[in-house]
Tab-separated table of C-alpha atoms in Angstrom:
chain	number	residue	atom	x	y	z
A	1281	MET	CA	83.857	108.611	103.733
A	1282	PHE	CA	85.828	106.670	101.149
A	1283	THR	CA	85.542	103.039	100.121
A	1284	GLU	CA	88.417	100.556	100.123
A	1285	ASP	CA	88.933	100.802	96.365
A	1286	GLN	CA	89.403	104.574	96.721
A	1287	LEU	CA	92.194	104.410	99.296
A	1288	LEU	CA	95.466	106.081	98.255
A	1289	PRO	CA	98.983	105.455	99.654
A	1290	ILE	CA	99.961	107.441	102.728
A	1291	SER	CA	103.415	107.829	101.166
A	1292	ALA	CA	101.849	109.817	98.314
A	1293	LEU	CA	101.309	112.708	100.735
A	1294	GLN	CA	105.065	113.165	100.965
A	1295	HIS	CA	105.384	113.040	97.177
A	1296	LEU	CA	102.675	115.686	96.836
A	1297	ILE	CA	104.304	118.117	99.259
A	1298	PHE	CA	107.754	117.610	97.755
A	1299	CYS	CA	106.507	118.138	94.184
A	1300	GLU	CA	102.990	117.840	92.733
A	1301	ARG	CA	104.409	116.849	89.348
A	1302	GLN	CA	106.474	114.047	90.908
A	1303	CYS	CA	103.361	112.831	92.696
A	1304	ALA	CA	101.355	112.841	89.468
A	1305	LEU	CA	104.073	111.025	87.517
A	1306	ILE	CA	104.083	108.269	90.137
A	1307	HIS	CA	100.393	107.967	91.000
A	1308	VAL	CA	98.671	109.164	87.803
A	1309	GLU	CA	101.146	108.298	85.038
A	1310	ARG	CA	102.447	105.226	86.898
A	1311	LEU	CA	106.096	106.070	86.288
A	1312	TRP	CA	108.944	105.166	88.626
A	1313	ALA	CA	112.723	105.154	88.669
A	1314	GLU	CA	115.316	104.404	91.315
A	1315	ASN	CA	118.351	106.327	92.443
A	1316	ARG	CA	120.758	106.012	95.349
A	1317	TRP	CA	118.458	107.825	97.762
A	1318	THR	CA	115.352	105.750	97.001
A	1319	ILE	CA	117.319	102.496	97.324
A	1320	GLU	CA	118.846	103.546	100.636
A	1321	GLY	CA	115.399	104.523	101.882
A	1322	GLN	CA	113.974	101.144	100.877
A	1323	HIS	CA	116.721	99.327	102.764
A	1324	LEU	CA	115.997	101.363	105.898
A	1325	HIS	CA	112.259	100.666	105.716
A	1326	LYS	CA	112.854	96.979	105.032
A	1327	LYS	CA	115.048	96.713	108.099
A	1328	ALA	CA	112.432	98.450	110.225
A	1329	HIS	CA	109.679	96.118	108.955
A	1330	THR	CA	111.546	92.825	109.162
A	1331	GLU	CA	112.928	93.120	112.679
A	1332	GLN	CA	110.933	91.054	115.121
A	1333	THR	CA	107.940	92.463	116.934
A	1334	ARG	CA	108.797	92.414	120.609
A	1335	THR	CA	106.983	92.705	123.896
A	1336	GLU	CA	108.673	93.920	127.032
A	1337	LYS	CA	107.269	94.835	130.400
A	1338	GLY	CA	104.670	97.490	129.692
A	1339	LEU	CA	105.743	97.961	126.057
A	1340	ARG	CA	104.828	96.267	122.791
A	1341	VAL	CA	106.671	97.250	119.593
A	1342	ALA	CA	104.769	96.389	116.398
A	1343	ARG	CA	106.486	96.541	112.992
A	1344	GLY	CA	104.985	96.779	109.507
A	1345	LEU	CA	101.500	97.450	110.874
A	1346	GLN	CA	98.877	97.914	108.141
A	1347	LEU	CA	96.984	101.202	108.397
A	1348	GLN	CA	93.938	102.761	106.791
A	1349	SER	CA	91.555	105.666	107.201
A	1350	MET	CA	88.187	105.711	105.461
A	1351	ARG	CA	87.729	109.340	106.459
A	1352	LEU	CA	90.918	110.498	104.747
A	1353	GLY	CA	90.908	107.832	102.050
A	1354	LEU	CA	94.418	106.632	102.887
A	1355	ALA	CA	96.143	103.309	103.455
A	1356	GLY	CA	99.711	102.263	104.138
A	1357	GLN	CA	102.146	100.607	106.457
A	1358	ALA	CA	103.725	101.963	109.611
A	1359	ASP	CA	107.421	101.274	110.140
A	1360	VAL	CA	107.069	100.982	113.919
A	1361	VAL	CA	104.225	101.552	116.378
A	1362	GLU	CA	104.922	101.480	120.108
A	1363	PHE	CA	102.126	100.565	122.511
A	1364	HIS	CA	102.974	101.777	126.010
A	1365	GLN	CA	100.769	100.149	128.635
A	1366	LEU	CA	99.303	102.726	131.012
A	1367	ASN	CA	97.533	100.506	133.529
A	1368	GLN	CA	97.226	96.916	134.687
A	1369	GLY	CA	94.114	94.780	134.786
A	1370	SER	CA	91.802	92.892	132.496
A	1371	ALA	CA	91.292	95.904	130.186
A	1372	PRO	CA	94.615	97.771	130.011
A	1373	SER	CA	94.880	101.033	128.090
A	1374	TYR	CA	97.821	102.062	125.913
A	1375	LYS	CA	99.590	105.176	124.723
A	1376	VAL	CA	100.124	104.706	120.984
A	1377	VAL	CA	103.273	106.180	119.395
A	1378	PRO	CA	104.005	105.796	115.641
A	1379	ILE	CA	107.611	106.002	114.450
A	1380	GLU	CA	108.557	106.661	110.812
A	1381	TYR	CA	112.060	105.879	109.534
A	1382	LYS	CA	113.720	108.216	107.027
A	1383	ARG	CA	117.023	107.850	105.180
A	1384	GLY	CA	118.606	111.294	105.487
A	1385	LYS	CA	118.060	114.182	107.850
A	1386	ALA	CA	115.175	116.442	108.826
A	1387	LYS	CA	113.659	118.309	105.873
A	1388	LYS	CA	112.814	121.984	105.588
A	1389	ASP	CA	109.272	121.229	104.433
A	1390	ASP	CA	106.638	119.393	106.464
A	1391	SER	CA	106.315	116.324	104.214
A	1392	ASP	CA	107.696	113.883	106.796
A	1393	ARG	CA	105.557	115.333	109.580
A	1394	VAL	CA	102.416	115.127	107.442
A	1395	GLN	CA	103.144	111.500	106.560
A	1396	LEU	CA	103.617	110.662	110.242
A	1397	CYS	CA	100.462	112.559	111.184
A	1398	ALA	CA	98.499	110.596	108.582
A	1399	GLN	CA	99.664	107.398	110.266
A	1400	ALA	CA	98.533	108.786	113.620
A	1401	LEU	CA	95.098	109.664	112.227
A	1402	CYS	CA	94.780	106.156	110.797
A	1403	LEU	CA	95.636	104.642	114.176
A	1404	GLU	CA	93.124	106.867	115.929
A	1405	GLU	CA	90.375	105.790	113.543
A	1406	MET	CA	91.282	102.109	113.683
A	1407	ILE	CA	91.874	101.745	117.409
A	1408	GLY	CA	89.628	104.467	118.802
A	1409	THR	CA	92.412	106.203	120.694
A	1410	THR	CA	94.185	109.564	120.641
A	1411	VAL	CA	97.745	109.776	119.366
A	1412	GLU	CA	99.403	112.751	121.028
A	1413	TYR	CA	102.810	112.503	119.363
A	1414	GLY	CA	105.100	110.344	117.261
A	1415	PHE	CA	108.735	110.242	116.179
A	1416	LEU	CA	110.698	110.636	112.965
A	1417	PHE	CA	113.927	108.624	112.992
A	1418	TYR	CA	116.558	109.830	110.518
A	1419	GLY	CA	119.217	107.364	109.388
A	1420	LYS	CA	121.855	109.999	108.704
A	1421	THR	CA	121.725	111.609	112.146
A	1422	LYS	CA	120.632	108.453	114.027
A	1423	ARG	CA	118.226	110.566	116.027
A	1424	ARG	CA	114.531	110.565	116.844
A	1425	ILE	CA	112.669	113.842	116.460
A	1426	GLU	CA	109.407	114.147	118.368
A	1427	VAL	CA	106.411	115.405	116.405
A	1428	GLU	CA	103.381	116.676	118.293
A	1429	MET	CA	100.053	115.908	116.625
A	1430	GLY	CA	98.644	119.376	117.147
A	1431	PRO	CA	95.570	120.922	115.453
A	1432	ALA	CA	97.594	122.771	112.793
A	1433	LEU	CA	99.398	119.609	111.641
A	1434	ARG	CA	96.159	117.611	111.670
A	1435	ASP	CA	94.421	120.242	109.533
A	1436	ARG	CA	97.384	120.399	107.160
A	1437	THR	CA	97.357	116.609	106.755
A	1438	THR	CA	93.621	116.568	106.061
A	1439	LEU	CA	93.990	119.270	103.385
A	1440	VAL	CA	96.922	117.503	101.704
A	1441	ALA	CA	94.948	114.240	101.621
A	1442	ALA	CA	92.011	116.050	100.007
A	1443	ARG	CA	94.307	117.648	97.410
A	1444	LEU	CA	95.837	114.232	96.654
A	1445	HIS	CA	92.414	112.732	95.951
A	1446	GLN	CA	91.451	115.733	93.812
A	1447	MET	CA	94.589	115.546	91.682
A	1448	ILE	CA	94.419	111.800	91.108
A	1449	SER	CA	90.661	111.815	90.496
A	1450	ASN	CA	91.083	114.557	87.873
A	1451	ARG	CA	94.218	112.870	86.469
A	1452	GLU	CA	96.161	116.121	86.718
A	1453	THR	CA	99.837	116.207	85.807
A	1454	PRO	CA	101.260	119.672	86.503
A	1455	SER	CA	103.888	121.153	84.203
A	1456	ALA	CA	107.548	120.798	85.154
A	1457	VAL	CA	109.295	123.638	86.947
A	1458	ARG	CA	113.074	123.425	87.313
A	1459	GLU	CA	114.192	123.781	90.935
A	1460	PRO	CA	117.376	122.865	92.844
A	1461	LYS	CA	115.579	119.928	94.505
A	1462	CYS	CA	115.099	118.316	91.064
A	1463	ASP	CA	118.710	117.092	91.199
A	1464	GLN	CA	117.811	114.644	93.988
A	1465	CYS	CA	114.639	113.336	92.349
A	1466	SER	CA	114.778	109.810	90.917
A	1467	LEU	CA	112.297	110.842	88.202
A	1468	LEU	CA	114.518	113.604	86.811
A	1469	GLU	CA	115.074	111.843	83.471
A	1470	LEU	CA	111.358	111.136	83.121
A	1471	CYS	CA	110.173	114.559	84.218
A	1472	LEU	CA	112.629	116.540	82.017
A	1473	PRO	CA	112.261	119.906	83.761
A	1474	ASP	CA	115.172	121.373	81.753
A	1475	ALA	CA	113.403	120.596	78.479
A	1476	MET	CA	110.245	122.239	79.750
A	1477	ARG	CA	112.217	125.296	80.803
A	1478	PHE	CA	113.766	125.541	77.319
A	1479	LYS	CA	110.346	125.161	75.726
A	1480	THR	CA	108.906	127.906	77.887
A	1481	GLY	CA	111.872	130.168	77.203
A	1482	THR	CA	111.574	129.657	73.439
A	1483	ALA	CA	107.860	130.390	73.493
A	1484	LYS	CA	108.404	133.635	75.349
A	1485	TYR	CA	111.212	134.603	72.978
A	1486	LEU	CA	109.032	134.037	69.904
A	1487	GLU	CA	106.175	135.906	71.505
A	1488	ARG	CA	108.411	138.922	72.138
A	1489	GLU	CA	109.793	138.823	68.584
A	1490	LEU	CA	106.321	138.602	67.058
A	1491	ALA	CA	105.075	141.497	69.168
A	1492	ALA	CA	108.068	143.599	68.131
A	1493	LEU	CA	107.480	142.713	64.474
A	1494	LEU	CA	103.821	143.721	64.619
A	1495	ASP	CA	104.705	146.978	66.358
A	1496	ALA	CA	107.264	147.746	63.663
A	1497	LYS	CA	104.743	147.095	60.858
A	1498	GLY	CA	101.936	148.974	62.553
A	1499	PRO	CA	102.253	152.268	60.587
A	1500	VAL	CA	102.729	150.391	57.292
A	1501	ALA	CA	99.604	148.360	57.927
A	1502	ASP	CA	97.643	151.521	58.730
A	1503	GLU	CA	98.839	153.203	55.504
A	1504	PHE	CA	97.893	150.160	53.441
A	1505	GLU	CA	94.411	150.038	54.942
A	1506	THR	CA	93.935	153.776	54.204
A	1507	LYS	CA	94.837	153.338	50.511
A	1508	GLU	CA	92.417	150.428	50.174
């Protein structure tokens, strides 16, 4: 179990899955930069949080709900959580459904699903309920995608949370690796993956040249040692 001062942002799980170096630059080195995609994402989240919480017959929609899990060591804010009333009476029960808003469209990796699952695990710990599924709403497609909180996703989320704590506790900042996804990263100018690639390429070039030089001088060196 973690203490409150050890809680890390739920959003950092998405950073970690997208790129461990990006995650370290943000949460270890404390670096940040904006681009069009981060600003659009902030506007979408702000809209989701600032709309009024509403209660309809059998449904309560909560916005900007604060979340935390001492077991996972995570804290954050849910965009939307729906509470669907299942029964009437003095002690009604509810089906709890978290909804996370995203700017673009569904990703190939599982970063969004892990972030949503972390919210579900927080809700389960806080409320003492079971969250069976949630939704990811993508601004580009204007669609909800249902995400089942199955055992595999729960295990994956737990492992990613553990890795996040390990990396930040050890203050690890992985080396940069140039990939196509770097072009969309707001930290591109701070990360400098192209410079790291050039540095690596130069090192390998010099290593090859030195090895070739030593091989070429091998017989000469042997002859010199024999004469001595």
